[in-house]
């Protein structure tokens, strides 16, 4: 078997044990004589798996009774539209903090279905930081405040979440969901496409405060209403069974590895190693992100020229490390080091970066 160190931003590397379990169980799952892709989503076996996955999300995050876990389709991008459709009342408006391309897409959708305003933005400085809390201009009457907890393309991440008082706080956590312990009960809604930190593409994890749903709009198509999915435990229609099965495998792996506190330790050590190499070689590597806003999940960096960057990406691939090209909209290099990236993979990359800087300086 040969596996590479996969630094893609998403879909991204998964824990090997989660994939191996799937391989072992693929043809005959739990002695049913069927794969998990073939069995009815109304069967007892699938129902147990579905609820185990939901329970693991709740357990890992310590969710209270008022928070409900959903598995939806349409990616995080559908949440950009579903959220305002459900929660901005007629004549109301929501606040968005703009920290990169994904927040801009989120507010764009909100403006299609309702009214939304920018409560802060780091766009004038080229998205190199998360706006300081005291620079946000929050509307006390906003339907909610939306943030993007980790900016996958720019490599910035909220270190502390803003205090929005009585206004519900909502976060797109697609690229840093479950990377560390945090008070998820403070949020009225969290959404995350699974394909970075918790599974394959095809399912989006949503956590919604049930008491907030009482204020939700009624005139929303059935499938786009959060209340529909809460009432049916994400089994209103056929769920993406195989993707949810993989999420369950990944969640078991997180739990078996010590839960979110252990993930945080592991992730911080990996990020420190990479930022350490960048900072120790300032003549060669440059991280465009301000130090206090650096992401632990997506480490972005530049080399002295685009030619050298192309060479770096090609040579590192020859050593079995792939996915290091930066997002096409910004260029440069990016190492995505989500939960499942093994410390050995980061060590291999860091050593290569040191060697490459020595040779080409
Ligand atoms: C922070 C963030 N939000 C939203 C998305 C869009 O997710 P999806 O492709 O699941 O719609 C991405 C995808 O990379 C992302 O990184």
mmCIF file of C-alpha atoms and ligand atoms in Angstrom:
data_model
loop_
_atom_site.group_PDB
_atom_site.id
_atom_site.type_symbol
_atom_site.label_atom_id
_atom_site.label_comp_id
_atom_site.label_asym_id
_atom_site.label_seq_id
_atom_site.Cartn_x
_atom_site.Cartn_y
_atom_site.Cartn_z
ATOM 1 C CA UNK A 1 0.000 0.000 0.000
ATOM 2 C CA UNK A 2 1.317 3.437 -0.743
ATOM 3 C CA UNK A 3 -0.330 6.551 0.661
ATOM 4 C CA UNK A 4 0.919 10.076 0.171
ATOM 5 C CA UNK A 5 0.894 12.874 2.726
ATOM 6 C CA UNK A 6 -2.189 14.715 1.546
ATOM 7 C CA UNK A 7 -2.228 18.471 2.217
ATOM 8 C CA UNK A 8 -5.281 19.255 0.077
ATOM 9 C CA UNK A 9 -7.719 21.776 1.543
ATOM 10 C CA UNK A 10 -10.774 19.635 0.898
ATOM 11 C CA UNK A 11 -11.790 16.998 0.258
ATOM 12 C CA UNK A 12 -8.911 16.268 2.555
ATOM 13 C CA UNK A 13 -7.025 13.462 4.202
ATOM 14 C CA UNK A 14 -9.054 11.147 6.441
ATOM 15 C CA UNK A 15 -7.853 9.029 9.363
ATOM 16 C CA UNK A 16 -6.503 5.811 7.878
ATOM 17 C CA UNK A 17 -8.427 3.686 10.353
ATOM 18 C CA UNK A 18 -11.700 5.279 9.229
ATOM 19 C CA UNK A 19 -11.000 4.264 5.632
ATOM 20 C CA UNK A 20 -9.708 0.816 6.557
ATOM 21 C CA UNK A 21 -12.825 0.117 8.584
ATOM 22 C CA UNK A 22 -14.893 1.038 5.533
ATOM 23 C CA UNK A 23 -12.815 -1.302 3.366
ATOM 24 C CA UNK A 24 -13.283 -4.203 5.766
ATOM 25 C CA UNK A 25 -17.022 -3.630 6.018
ATOM 26 C CA UNK A 26 -17.690 -2.585 2.448
ATOM 27 C CA UNK A 27 -19.227 -5.720 0.979
ATOM 28 C CA UNK A 28 -20.963 -7.186 4.017
ATOM 29 C CA UNK A 29 -21.789 -4.596 6.658
ATOM 30 C CA UNK A 30 -22.609 -5.916 10.129
ATOM 31 C CA UNK A 31 -23.545 -9.358 8.737
ATOM 32 C CA UNK A 32 -26.406 -7.902 6.763
ATOM 33 C CA UNK A 33 -25.048 -9.291 3.484
ATOM 34 C CA UNK A 34 -25.208 -5.757 2.099
ATOM 35 C CA UNK A 35 -22.961 -2.730 2.053
ATOM 36 C CA UNK A 36 -23.988 0.334 4.013
ATOM 37 C CA UNK A 37 -24.637 1.921 0.607
ATOM 38 C CA UNK A 38 -27.301 -0.661 -0.210
ATOM 39 C CA UNK A 39 -29.311 -0.975 2.963
ATOM 40 C CA UNK A 40 -32.542 0.931 3.575
ATOM 41 C CA UNK A 41 -32.178 4.137 5.539
ATOM 42 C CA UNK A 42 -35.255 2.935 7.480
ATOM 43 C CA UNK A 43 -33.510 -0.273 8.626
ATOM 44 C CA UNK A 44 -32.648 -0.836 12.265
ATOM 45 C CA UNK A 45 -28.941 -1.155 11.426
ATOM 46 C CA UNK A 46 -28.778 2.159 9.579
ATOM 47 C CA UNK A 47 -30.842 3.898 12.227
ATOM 48 C CA UNK A 48 -28.348 2.876 14.914
ATOM 49 C CA UNK A 49 -25.419 4.152 12.878
ATOM 50 C CA UNK A 50 -27.181 7.452 12.107
ATOM 51 C CA UNK A 51 -27.960 8.100 15.751
ATOM 52 C CA UNK A 52 -24.519 7.034 16.898
ATOM 53 C CA UNK A 53 -22.974 9.644 14.587
ATOM 54 C CA UNK A 54 -25.308 12.340 15.894
ATOM 55 C CA UNK A 55 -24.639 11.336 19.494
ATOM 56 C CA UNK A 56 -20.880 11.447 18.941
ATOM 57 C CA UNK A 57 -21.060 15.048 17.702
ATOM 58 C CA UNK A 58 -23.084 15.976 20.805
ATOM 59 C CA UNK A 59 -20.760 14.117 23.123
ATOM 60 C CA UNK A 60 -17.529 15.515 21.674
ATOM 61 C CA UNK A 61 -18.876 19.071 21.903
ATOM 62 C CA UNK A 62 -20.792 18.698 25.165
ATOM 63 C CA UNK A 63 -23.981 19.999 23.572
ATOM 64 C CA UNK A 64 -26.912 20.824 25.809
ATOM 65 C CA UNK A 65 -30.481 19.574 25.303
ATOM 66 C CA UNK A 66 -31.416 22.683 23.354
ATOM 67 C CA UNK A 67 -28.923 21.937 20.554
ATOM 68 C CA UNK A 68 -29.811 19.513 17.796
ATOM 69 C CA UNK A 69 -27.353 17.866 15.384
ATOM 70 C CA UNK A 70 -28.409 17.595 11.728
ATOM 71 C CA UNK A 71 -26.901 15.887 8.697
ATOM 72 C CA UNK A 72 -27.920 17.783 5.583
ATOM 73 C CA UNK A 73 -27.007 17.848 1.904
ATOM 74 C CA UNK A 74 -26.120 20.691 -0.456
ATOM 75 C CA UNK A 75 -22.753 21.460 1.130
ATOM 76 C CA UNK A 76 -21.880 24.455 3.249
ATOM 77 C CA UNK A 77 -22.887 26.533 0.232
ATOM 78 C CA UNK A 78 -26.555 25.638 0.660
ATOM 79 C CA UNK A 79 -26.318 26.821 4.259
ATOM 80 C CA UNK A 80 -25.387 30.264 2.922
ATOM 81 C CA UNK A 81 -28.978 30.420 1.608
ATOM 82 C CA UNK A 82 -30.863 28.245 4.109
ATOM 83 C CA UNK A 83 -29.734 30.291 7.089
ATOM 84 C CA UNK A 84 -31.179 33.636 5.937
ATOM 85 C CA UNK A 85 -34.288 31.971 4.483
ATOM 86 C CA UNK A 86 -35.088 30.533 7.890
ATOM 87 C CA UNK A 87 -33.889 33.214 10.240
ATOM 88 C CA UNK A 88 -34.100 36.706 8.780
ATOM 89 C CA UNK A 89 -37.668 37.874 9.438
ATOM 90 C CA UNK A 90 -39.617 40.038 7.042
ATOM 91 C CA UNK A 91 -38.117 43.539 7.188
ATOM 92 C CA UNK A 92 -35.182 42.305 9.276
ATOM 93 C CA UNK A 93 -31.482 42.137 8.578
ATOM 94 C CA UNK A 94 -28.479 40.025 9.587
ATOM 95 C CA UNK A 95 -24.863 41.008 10.324
ATOM 96 C CA UNK A 96 -21.916 39.386 8.551
ATOM 97 C CA UNK A 97 -18.230 39.705 9.371
ATOM 98 C CA UNK A 98 -16.297 39.506 6.113
ATOM 99 C CA UNK A 99 -13.000 37.655 6.398
ATOM 100 C CA UNK A 100 -12.561 36.070 2.969
ATOM 101 C CA UNK A 101 -14.178 34.559 -0.106
ATOM 102 C CA UNK A 102 -16.483 32.247 1.851
ATOM 103 C CA UNK A 103 -17.939 35.040 4.006
ATOM 104 C CA UNK A 104 -18.507 37.060 0.844
ATOM 105 C CA UNK A 105 -20.398 34.158 -0.700
ATOM 106 C CA UNK A 106 -22.428 33.807 2.483
ATOM 107 C CA UNK A 107 -23.544 37.465 2.576
ATOM 108 C CA UNK A 108 -24.254 37.417 -1.162
ATOM 109 C CA UNK A 109 -26.812 34.643 -0.664
ATOM 110 C CA UNK A 110 -28.315 36.407 2.341
ATOM 111 C CA UNK A 111 -28.840 39.539 0.247
ATOM 112 C CA UNK A 112 -30.696 37.520 -2.388
ATOM 113 C CA UNK A 113 -33.319 36.331 0.065
ATOM 114 C CA UNK A 114 -33.358 39.147 2.627
ATOM 115 C CA UNK A 115 -31.334 42.058 3.901
ATOM 116 C CA UNK A 116 -27.819 41.774 5.306
ATOM 117 C CA UNK A 117 -25.046 44.169 6.248
ATOM 118 C CA UNK A 118 -21.308 44.032 6.829
ATOM 119 C CA UNK A 119 -20.575 44.388 10.519
ATOM 120 C CA UNK A 120 -16.839 44.336 9.931
ATOM 121 C CA UNK A 121 -14.373 43.376 7.252
ATOM 122 C CA UNK A 122 -10.685 42.707 6.797
ATOM 123 C CA UNK A 123 -10.961 43.112 3.025
ATOM 124 C CA UNK A 124 -9.331 46.592 2.943
ATOM 125 C CA UNK A 125 -6.135 45.043 4.398
ATOM 126 C CA UNK A 126 -6.268 42.101 1.991
ATOM 127 C CA UNK A 127 -7.795 39.640 4.487
ATOM 128 C CA UNK A 128 -4.518 39.270 6.396
ATOM 129 C CA UNK A 129 -6.249 39.263 9.761
ATOM 130 C CA UNK A 130 -9.479 38.680 11.634
ATOM 131 C CA UNK A 131 -11.009 42.077 12.546
ATOM 132 C CA UNK A 132 -10.473 43.042 16.178
ATOM 133 C CA UNK A 133 -13.614 42.628 18.278
ATOM 134 C CA UNK A 134 -13.748 46.343 19.156
ATOM 135 C CA UNK A 135 -13.866 47.317 15.463
ATOM 136 C CA UNK A 136 -17.089 45.386 14.766
ATOM 137 C CA UNK A 137 -20.176 47.536 14.281
ATOM 138 C CA UNK A 138 -22.874 45.194 15.459
ATOM 139 C CA UNK A 139 -26.550 45.943 14.994
ATOM 140 C CA UNK A 140 -28.344 45.121 18.266
ATOM 141 C CA UNK A 141 -31.475 44.337 16.230
ATOM 142 C CA UNK A 142 -29.785 41.968 13.773
ATOM 143 C CA UNK A 143 -31.420 38.573 13.262
ATOM 144 C CA UNK A 144 -27.989 37.017 13.840
ATOM 145 C CA UNK A 145 -24.257 37.649 13.466
ATOM 146 C CA UNK A 146 -22.465 35.369 10.996
ATOM 147 C CA UNK A 147 -18.742 34.617 11.122
ATOM 148 C CA UNK A 148 -16.459 32.215 9.230
ATOM 149 C CA UNK A 149 -14.401 30.644 12.002
ATOM 150 C CA UNK A 150 -11.550 29.581 9.711
ATOM 151 C CA UNK A 151 -10.762 31.065 6.333
ATOM 152 C CA UNK A 152 -9.573 28.136 4.275
ATOM 153 C CA UNK A 153 -8.143 30.205 1.420
ATOM 154 C CA UNK A 154 -6.514 33.034 3.385
ATOM 155 C CA UNK A 155 -5.264 30.980 6.310
ATOM 156 C CA UNK A 156 -6.809 33.120 9.033
ATOM 157 C CA UNK A 157 -8.793 31.864 12.020
ATOM 158 C CA UNK A 158 -10.796 33.440 14.832
ATOM 159 C CA UNK A 159 -8.868 32.881 18.060
ATOM 160 C CA UNK A 160 -11.740 34.040 20.269
ATOM 161 C CA UNK A 161 -15.327 34.280 19.184
ATOM 162 C CA UNK A 162 -17.028 37.689 19.382
ATOM 163 C CA UNK A 163 -19.465 38.553 22.116
ATOM 164 C CA UNK A 164 -22.719 39.356 20.338
ATOM 165 C CA UNK A 165 -24.833 39.862 23.456
ATOM 166 C CA UNK A 166 -28.422 38.816 22.863
ATOM 167 C CA UNK A 167 -27.968 38.564 19.102
ATOM 168 C CA UNK A 168 -27.676 34.906 17.997
ATOM 169 C CA UNK A 169 -24.172 33.913 16.891
ATOM 170 C CA UNK A 170 -23.787 31.724 13.779
ATOM 171 C CA UNK A 171 -20.588 30.253 12.360
ATOM 172 C CA UNK A 172 -19.451 28.556 9.194
ATOM 173 C CA UNK A 173 -16.961 26.084 10.705
ATOM 174 C CA UNK A 174 -16.408 24.097 7.529
ATOM 175 C CA UNK A 175 -12.644 24.114 7.781
ATOM 176 C CA UNK A 176 -12.092 23.922 11.529
ATOM 177 C CA UNK A 177 -15.038 21.995 12.961
ATOM 178 C CA UNK A 178 -13.973 19.816 15.917
ATOM 179 C CA UNK A 179 -10.338 20.898 15.870
ATOM 180 C CA UNK A 180 -10.412 21.854 19.561
ATOM 181 C CA UNK A 181 -12.812 22.117 22.509
ATOM 182 C CA UNK A 182 -14.983 25.247 22.479
ATOM 183 C CA UNK A 183 -18.295 26.325 23.932
ATOM 184 C CA UNK A 184 -20.586 25.250 21.105
ATOM 185 C CA UNK A 185 -23.643 26.006 23.249
ATOM 186 C CA UNK A 186 -22.935 29.740 22.783
ATOM 187 C CA UNK A 187 -23.835 29.388 19.128
ATOM 188 C CA UNK A 188 -27.353 29.447 17.763
ATOM 189 C CA UNK A 189 -26.249 27.678 14.617
ATOM 190 C CA UNK A 190 -23.035 26.082 13.374
ATOM 191 C CA UNK A 191 -22.554 24.483 9.973
ATOM 192 C CA UNK A 192 -19.669 22.580 8.463
ATOM 193 C CA UNK A 193 -19.238 20.759 5.182
ATOM 194 C CA UNK A 194 -17.779 17.434 6.321
ATOM 195 C CA UNK A 195 -15.070 17.117 3.688
ATOM 196 C CA UNK A 196 -12.258 18.792 5.591
ATOM 197 C CA UNK A 197 -12.235 17.777 9.212
ATOM 198 C CA UNK A 198 -14.937 15.147 9.713
ATOM 199 C CA UNK A 199 -15.533 13.015 6.646
ATOM 200 C CA UNK A 200 -16.068 12.866 2.908
ATOM 201 C CA UNK A 201 -18.020 15.311 0.751
ATOM 202 C CA UNK A 202 -21.773 14.807 0.594
ATOM 203 C CA UNK A 203 -22.905 15.663 4.088
ATOM 204 C CA UNK A 204 -22.978 18.925 6.017
ATOM 205 C CA UNK A 205 -23.125 18.871 9.778
ATOM 206 C CA UNK A 206 -25.438 21.512 11.219
ATOM 207 C CA UNK A 207 -26.035 22.249 14.885
ATOM 208 C CA UNK A 208 -29.067 24.381 15.600
ATOM 209 C CA UNK A 209 -30.523 25.772 18.811
ATOM 210 C CA UNK A 210 -34.024 24.339 19.004
ATOM 211 C CA UNK A 211 -35.489 27.274 20.922
ATOM 212 C CA UNK A 212 -34.300 29.610 18.136
ATOM 213 C CA UNK A 213 -36.372 27.611 15.659
ATOM 214 C CA UNK A 214 -39.494 28.941 17.339
ATOM 215 C CA UNK A 215 -38.660 32.290 15.725
ATOM 216 C CA UNK A 216 -37.927 30.815 12.287
ATOM 217 C CA UNK A 217 -39.844 31.812 9.174
ATOM 218 C CA UNK A 218 -42.720 29.554 8.160
ATOM 219 C CA UNK A 219 -42.851 30.315 4.450
ATOM 220 C CA UNK A 220 -39.818 28.260 3.492
ATOM 221 C CA UNK A 221 -39.944 25.184 1.201
ATOM 222 C CA UNK A 222 -40.153 22.007 3.262
ATOM 223 C CA UNK A 223 -36.719 20.595 2.538
ATOM 224 C CA UNK A 224 -35.029 23.940 3.191
ATOM 225 C CA UNK A 225 -36.582 24.326 6.632
ATOM 226 C CA UNK A 226 -34.394 23.373 9.589
ATOM 227 C CA UNK A 227 -37.538 22.448 11.531
ATOM 228 C CA UNK A 228 -38.346 19.701 9.009
ATOM 229 C CA UNK A 229 -35.024 17.994 9.619
ATOM 230 C CA UNK A 230 -35.079 18.485 13.382
ATOM 231 C CA UNK A 231 -38.531 16.902 13.589
ATOM 232 C CA UNK A 232 -37.367 13.841 11.643
ATOM 233 C CA UNK A 233 -33.809 13.552 12.987
ATOM 234 C CA UNK A 234 -32.370 14.169 9.499
ATOM 235 C CA UNK A 235 -34.408 11.256 8.127
ATOM 236 C CA UNK A 236 -37.160 13.270 6.443
ATOM 237 C CA UNK A 237 -35.863 12.038 3.103
ATOM 238 C CA UNK A 238 -33.022 9.696 2.158
ATOM 239 C CA UNK A 239 -29.857 10.952 3.864
ATOM 240 C CA UNK A 240 -26.357 10.546 2.360
ATOM 241 C CA UNK A 241 -25.946 7.224 4.207
ATOM 242 C CA UNK A 242 -22.415 6.364 3.153
ATOM 243 C CA UNK A 243 -21.059 9.849 3.900
ATOM 244 C CA UNK A 244 -22.690 9.728 7.341
ATOM 245 C CA UNK A 245 -21.175 6.282 7.915
ATOM 246 C CA UNK A 246 -17.720 7.728 7.155
ATOM 247 C CA UNK A 247 -18.384 10.677 9.477
ATOM 248 C CA UNK A 248 -19.240 8.153 12.189
ATOM 249 C CA UNK A 249 -15.914 6.377 11.593
ATOM 250 C CA UNK A 250 -14.021 9.670 11.829
ATOM 251 C CA UNK A 251 -15.866 10.713 14.996
ATOM 252 C CA UNK A 252 -15.023 7.363 16.599
ATOM 253 C CA UNK A 253 -11.384 7.974 15.696
ATOM 254 C CA UNK A 254 -11.478 11.435 17.323
ATOM 255 C CA UNK A 255 -13.028 9.972 20.461
ATOM 256 C CA UNK A 256 -10.569 7.065 20.593
ATOM 257 C CA UNK A 257 -7.707 9.542 20.271
ATOM 258 C CA UNK A 258 -8.733 11.495 23.359
ATOM 259 C CA UNK A 259 -11.432 13.793 21.991
ATOM 260 C CA UNK A 260 -11.146 17.478 21.214
ATOM 261 C CA UNK A 261 -8.543 18.340 23.866
ATOM 262 C CA UNK A 262 -6.162 15.807 22.317
ATOM 263 C CA UNK A 263 -6.979 17.124 18.827
ATOM 264 C CA UNK A 264 -6.064 20.635 19.933
ATOM 265 C CA UNK A 265 -2.689 19.530 21.298
ATOM 266 C CA UNK A 266 -1.916 17.572 18.169
ATOM 267 C CA UNK A 267 -3.035 20.359 15.837
ATOM 268 C CA UNK A 268 -1.210 23.152 17.663
ATOM 269 C CA UNK A 269 2.039 21.166 17.649
ATOM 270 C CA UNK A 270 1.741 20.587 13.890
ATOM 271 C CA UNK A 271 1.009 24.262 13.168
ATOM 272 C CA UNK A 272 3.844 25.449 15.424
ATOM 273 C CA UNK A 273 6.278 23.237 13.551
ATOM 274 C CA UNK A 274 5.341 24.743 10.165
ATOM 275 C CA UNK A 275 5.091 28.370 11.283
ATOM 276 C CA UNK A 276 8.385 27.796 13.100
ATOM 277 C CA UNK A 277 10.136 26.931 9.830
ATOM 278 C CA UNK A 278 8.576 29.944 8.097
ATOM 279 C CA UNK A 279 9.600 32.350 10.858
ATOM 280 C CA UNK A 280 13.104 30.900 11.142
ATOM 281 C CA UNK A 281 13.692 31.528 7.413
ATOM 282 C CA UNK A 282 12.319 35.040 6.848
ATOM 283 C CA UNK A 283 14.605 35.625 3.858
ATOM 284 C CA UNK A 284 12.919 32.714 2.049
ATOM 285 C CA UNK A 285 9.432 32.040 3.429
ATOM 286 C CA UNK A 286 6.782 34.593 4.270
ATOM 287 C CA UNK A 287 3.405 34.036 5.869
ATOM 288 C CA UNK A 288 1.084 36.832 4.669
ATOM 289 C CA UNK A 289 -1.164 36.465 7.723
ATOM 290 C CA UNK A 290 -0.783 38.611 10.855
ATOM 291 C CA UNK A 291 0.586 36.543 13.706
ATOM 292 C CA UNK A 292 -2.479 36.790 15.954
ATOM 293 C CA UNK A 293 -4.807 35.561 13.195
ATOM 294 C CA UNK A 294 -2.853 32.578 11.886
ATOM 295 C CA UNK A 295 -4.851 29.462 11.179
ATOM 296 C CA UNK A 296 -3.984 26.177 12.832
ATOM 297 C CA UNK A 297 -5.697 24.341 9.962
ATOM 298 C CA UNK A 298 -4.478 26.021 6.758
ATOM 299 C CA UNK A 299 -0.907 27.317 6.800
ATOM 300 C CA UNK A 300 -0.400 29.674 3.849
ATOM 301 C CA UNK A 301 3.036 30.862 2.806
ATOM 302 C CA UNK A 302 4.932 32.491 -0.025
ATOM 303 C CA UNK A 303 8.402 31.807 -1.430
ATOM 304 C CA UNK A 304 10.666 34.390 -3.086
ATOM 305 C CA UNK A 305 9.064 34.064 -6.549
ATOM 306 C CA UNK A 306 6.265 32.265 -8.364
ATOM 307 C CA UNK A 307 8.842 30.212 -10.245
ATOM 308 C CA UNK A 308 10.378 28.966 -7.022
ATOM 309 C CA UNK A 309 6.888 28.252 -5.664
ATOM 310 C CA UNK A 310 6.117 26.091 -8.703
ATOM 311 C CA UNK A 311 9.388 24.249 -8.243
ATOM 312 C CA UNK A 312 8.668 23.740 -4.542
ATOM 313 C CA UNK A 313 5.250 22.238 -5.271
ATOM 314 C CA UNK A 314 6.699 19.914 -7.928
ATOM 315 C CA UNK A 315 9.664 18.754 -5.845
ATOM 316 C CA UNK A 316 7.663 18.205 -2.685
ATOM 317 C CA UNK A 317 5.248 16.025 -4.711
ATOM 318 C CA UNK A 318 8.179 13.851 -5.773
ATOM 319 C CA UNK A 319 8.721 13.192 -2.055
ATOM 320 C CA UNK A 320 5.141 12.008 -1.651
ATOM 321 C CA UNK A 321 3.572 15.256 -0.366
ATOM 322 C CA UNK A 322 0.663 16.542 -2.440
ATOM 323 C CA UNK A 323 -1.887 19.376 -2.429
ATOM 324 C CA UNK A 324 0.489 22.188 -1.460
ATOM 325 C CA UNK A 325 -0.440 24.672 -4.165
ATOM 326 C CA UNK A 326 -2.296 27.684 -2.772
ATOM 327 C CA UNK A 327 -5.884 28.413 -3.815
ATOM 328 C CA UNK A 328 -6.032 29.609 -7.417
ATOM 329 C CA UNK A 329 -7.468 32.982 -6.349
ATOM 330 C CA UNK A 330 -4.448 33.897 -4.201
ATOM 331 C CA UNK A 331 -1.520 31.761 -5.425
ATOM 332 C CA UNK A 332 1.417 30.830 -3.208
ATOM 333 C CA UNK A 333 1.483 27.659 -1.126
ATOM 334 C CA UNK A 334 -0.887 26.210 1.448
ATOM 335 C CA UNK A 335 -0.520 23.244 3.764
ATOM 336 C CA UNK A 336 -3.873 22.044 5.088
ATOM 337 C CA UNK A 337 -3.201 20.158 8.286
ATOM 338 C CA UNK A 338 -6.612 19.149 9.582
ATOM 339 C CA UNK A 339 -7.166 16.718 12.465
ATOM 340 C CA UNK A 340 -6.357 13.633 10.390
ATOM 341 C CA UNK A 341 -2.971 14.865 9.127
ATOM 342 C CA UNK A 342 -0.409 12.826 11.027
ATOM 343 C CA UNK A 343 2.427 14.667 12.812
ATOM 344 C CA UNK A 344 4.869 12.585 10.698
ATOM 345 C CA UNK A 345 3.418 14.160 7.564
ATOM 346 C CA UNK A 346 4.005 17.645 8.955
ATOM 347 C CA UNK A 347 7.500 16.665 10.061
ATOM 348 C CA UNK A 348 8.271 15.428 6.531
ATOM 349 C CA UNK A 349 7.041 18.725 5.086
ATOM 350 C CA UNK A 350 8.860 20.887 7.645
ATOM 351 C CA UNK A 351 12.159 19.054 7.012
ATOM 352 C CA UNK A 352 11.698 19.411 3.283
ATOM 353 C CA UNK A 353 10.995 23.139 3.667
ATOM 354 C CA UNK A 354 14.202 23.577 5.687
ATOM 355 C CA UNK A 355 16.237 21.718 3.105
ATOM 356 C CA UNK A 356 14.616 23.581 0.183
ATOM 357 C CA UNK A 357 15.360 26.960 1.783
ATOM 358 C CA UNK A 358 18.989 25.959 2.370
ATOM 359 C CA UNK A 359 19.490 24.873 -1.238
ATOM 360 C CA UNK A 360 17.715 27.806 -2.877
ATOM 361 C CA UNK A 361 18.690 30.714 -0.606
HETATM 362 C C1 LIG B 1 -15.024 27.976 5.064
HETATM 363 C C2 LIG B 1 -15.768 27.338 3.924
HETATM 364 N N1 LIG B 1 -17.082 27.565 3.814
HETATM 365 C C3 LIG B 1 -17.803 27.012 2.811
HETATM 366 C C4 LIG B 1 -17.219 26.210 1.856
HETATM 367 C C5 LIG B 1 -18.059 25.618 0.754
HETATM 368 O O1 LIG B 1 -18.315 24.308 1.066
HETATM 369 P P1 LIG B 1 -19.132 23.343 0.085
HETATM 370 O O2 LIG B 1 -18.218 23.047 -1.064
HETATM 371 O O3 LIG B 1 -19.409 22.159 0.962
HETATM 372 O O4 LIG B 1 -20.357 24.028 -0.339
HETATM 373 C C6 LIG B 1 -15.839 25.933 1.957
HETATM 374 C C7 LIG B 1 -15.190 25.057 0.959
HETATM 375 O O5 LIG B 1 -13.994 24.971 0.817
HETATM 376 C C8 LIG B 1 -15.104 26.527 3.004
HETATM 377 O O6 LIG B 1 -13.783 26.318 3.121
#
